[in-house]
Amino acid sequence: MDRGADGGAVTRLVRMLSAYPNKGRTLLTGLVIAVFGVAGGIGVYLLAALAALVAGRPENADGVPSFGPLADLAVAFLTVAAVLPATLLAQRWIQRRPAVRLRWGLLFRCLAVAVVPVVLLLSVDGMPDGKVVGLAEFAPAVLVALLVVPVQAAAEEYLLRGWLLQAVNQWVRSPWPPIALQAVVFAALHGWGTPWGFADLVVFGLVAGWLTVRTGGLEAAIALHVANNLISVLLAAAYGELGVDQTAADMPWQYAVADLPLLLGYAAVIVMLTRRRDAGTIGPGPDGVSGRSRRRRIRVPDTEIA
């Protein structure tokens, strides 16, 4: 009897997905991203641990063979970055969506703007205690950070603000439920530290999600994420604190309170920046859409990320 009930439920699910093929492909894409993203992250972690074991390296604080704090940091970022190829390939092969194009000029302009709120936030607590490390120790950290941090930040953005936001939007007409859901998922993926830290991550996700919808692309969200992570890592490296385990989830209330107006200010500047450029566009842009049409399109929540 239970088997029959289960079979009926499966049959109804198959019929529903057959009636709504786009939604069925979206669910399958999510499953593939989860499986291969997690498998890729575990693979990166195990490969690094095995290499350190073969090389006879000592164990880190977690009892895992390690090449040192800098290598551990790179591995941590790369385990997250493994989600990026899983997301892009699943969207391409299952949802049959074209490869994502970034507007590089807009991305670098947003990055220049994002540096300001990140530096202001880090200045709330002043400079770290301790002595600045030498160039021989700092230079490798800069190189590693430049290689892995942007990819890790982009992976989270493509997954959450790119795929998840638009996937949920297939079931609801308003952009706000998808924006809210991806923001909560974003905060949850960073773990539970303090209530203030969790709330700040939710606000970060809300701002990044809204900017994705408002600008019709991921550039503003990626820029803010990269600037935040990259500057934080470089500051920690400059003072030899790469082994510190604290994350944004552990943020005290002072940081969260200070971060709110900075995030809102960043969003306001980006909106003014993109609006000014759209207003000055007469002919078709690089994606073949005129400036007037683009201004209308950026308000559509399920806009193709281009």
mmCIF file with all atom_site columns, N, CA, C and O in Angstrom, residues 3 16 21 23 49 71 119 143 169 186 208:
data_model
loop_
_atom_site.group_PDB
_atom_site.id
_atom_site.type_symbol
_atom_site.label_atom_id
_atom_site.label_alt_id
_atom_site.label_comp_id
_atom_site.label_asym_id
_atom_site.label_entity_id
_atom_site.label_seq_id
_atom_site.pdbx_PDB_ins_code
_atom_site.Cartn_x
_atom_site.Cartn_y
_atom_site.Cartn_z
_atom_site.occupancy
_atom_site.B_iso_or_equiv
_atom_site.pdbx_formal_charge
_atom_site.auth_seq_id
_atom_site.auth_comp_id
_atom_site.auth_asym_id
_atom_site.auth_atom_id
_atom_site.pdbx_PDB_model_num
ATOM 1  N N  . ARG A 1 3   ? 3.883  1.306  -1.011  1.00 0.00 ? 3   ARG A N  1
ATOM 2  C CA . ARG A 1 3   ? 4.589  1.336  -2.269  1.00 0.00 ? 3   ARG A CA 1
ATOM 3  C C  . ARG A 1 3   ? 3.721  1.956  -3.348  1.00 0.00 ? 3   ARG A C  1
ATOM 4  O O  . ARG A 1 3   ? 4.160  2.724  -4.186  1.00 0.00 ? 3   ARG A O  1
ATOM 5  N N  . MET A 1 16  ? 3.828  16.388 -13.414 1.00 0.00 ? 16  MET A N  1
ATOM 6  C CA . MET A 1 16  ? 3.968  17.820 -13.185 1.00 0.00 ? 16  MET A CA 1
ATOM 7  C C  . MET A 1 16  ? 5.188  18.366 -13.902 1.00 0.00 ? 16  MET A C  1
ATOM 8  O O  . MET A 1 16  ? 5.133  19.413 -14.551 1.00 0.00 ? 16  MET A O  1
ATOM 9  N N  . PRO A 1 21  ? 8.219  21.771 -18.274 1.00 0.00 ? 21  PRO A N  1
ATOM 10 C CA . PRO A 1 21  ? 9.585  21.296 -18.533 1.00 0.00 ? 21  PRO A CA 1
ATOM 11 C C  . PRO A 1 21  ? 10.663 22.240 -18.026 1.00 0.00 ? 21  PRO A C  1
ATOM 12 O O  . PRO A 1 21  ? 11.717 21.788 -17.579 1.00 0.00 ? 21  PRO A O  1
ATOM 13 N N  . LYS A 1 23  ? 10.607 24.138 -15.352 1.00 0.00 ? 23  LYS A N  1
ATOM 14 C CA . LYS A 1 23  ? 10.753 23.948 -13.912 1.00 0.00 ? 23  LYS A CA 1
ATOM 15 C C  . LYS A 1 23  ? 11.411 22.610 -13.607 1.00 0.00 ? 23  LYS A C  1
ATOM 16 O O  . LYS A 1 23  ? 12.193 22.485 -12.659 1.00 0.00 ? 23  LYS A O  1
ATOM 17 N N  . ALA A 1 49  ? 45.075 17.482 1.115   1.00 0.00 ? 49  ALA A N  1
ATOM 18 C CA . ALA A 1 49  ? 45.505 16.749 2.307   1.00 0.00 ? 49  ALA A CA 1
ATOM 19 C C  . ALA A 1 49  ? 46.412 15.585 1.924   1.00 0.00 ? 49  ALA A C  1
ATOM 20 O O  . ALA A 1 49  ? 47.423 15.315 2.602   1.00 0.00 ? 49  ALA A O  1
ATOM 21 N N  . ALA A 1 71  ? 48.425 27.908 2.390   1.00 0.00 ? 71  ALA A N  1
ATOM 22 C CA . ALA A 1 71  ? 47.862 26.811 1.594   1.00 0.00 ? 71  ALA A CA 1
ATOM 23 C C  . ALA A 1 71  ? 46.483 26.419 2.102   1.00 0.00 ? 71  ALA A C  1
ATOM 24 O O  . ALA A 1 71  ? 45.573 26.133 1.310   1.00 0.00 ? 71  ALA A O  1
ATOM 25 N N  . VAL A 1 119 ? 36.791 49.303 3.057   1.00 0.00 ? 119 VAL A N  1
ATOM 26 C CA . VAL A 1 119 ? 37.861 49.929 3.841   1.00 0.00 ? 119 VAL A CA 1
ATOM 27 C C  . VAL A 1 119 ? 37.279 50.671 5.043   1.00 0.00 ? 119 VAL A C  1
ATOM 28 O O  . VAL A 1 119 ? 37.822 50.606 6.158   1.00 0.00 ? 119 VAL A O  1
ATOM 29 N N  . LEU A 1 143 ? 49.698 37.008 -4.124  1.00 0.00 ? 143 LEU A N  1
ATOM 30 C CA . LEU A 1 143 ? 49.527 36.227 -5.346  1.00 0.00 ? 143 LEU A CA 1
ATOM 31 C C  . LEU A 1 143 ? 48.424 35.180 -5.189  1.00 0.00 ? 143 LEU A C  1
ATOM 32 O O  . LEU A 1 143 ? 47.540 35.046 -6.058  1.00 0.00 ? 143 LEU A O  1
ATOM 33 N N  . ASN A 1 169 ? 12.368 32.341 -8.932  1.00 0.00 ? 169 ASN A N  1
ATOM 34 C CA . ASN A 1 169 ? 11.493 33.283 -9.610  1.00 0.00 ? 169 ASN A CA 1
ATOM 35 C C  . ASN A 1 169 ? 10.567 32.596 -10.615 1.00 0.00 ? 169 ASN A C  1
ATOM 36 O O  . ASN A 1 169 ? 9.573  33.176 -11.045 1.00 0.00 ? 169 ASN A O  1
ATOM 37 N N  . PHE A 1 186 ? 22.469 32.345 1.700   1.00 0.00 ? 186 PHE A N  1
ATOM 38 C CA . PHE A 1 186 ? 23.830 32.890 1.705   1.00 0.00 ? 186 PHE A CA 1
ATOM 39 C C  . PHE A 1 186 ? 24.360 33.008 3.135   1.00 0.00 ? 186 PHE A C  1
ATOM 40 O O  . PHE A 1 186 ? 25.501 32.599 3.420   1.00 0.00 ? 186 PHE A O  1
ATOM 41 N N  . ALA A 1 208 ? 22.948 42.541 -2.435  1.00 0.00 ? 208 ALA A N  1
ATOM 42 C CA . ALA A 1 208 ? 23.531 41.940 -3.637  1.00 0.00 ? 208 ALA A CA 1
ATOM 43 C C  . ALA A 1 208 ? 22.446 41.389 -4.553  1.00 0.00 ? 208 ALA A C  1
ATOM 44 O O  . ALA A 1 208 ? 22.525 41.523 -5.783  1.00 0.00 ? 208 ALA A O  1
#
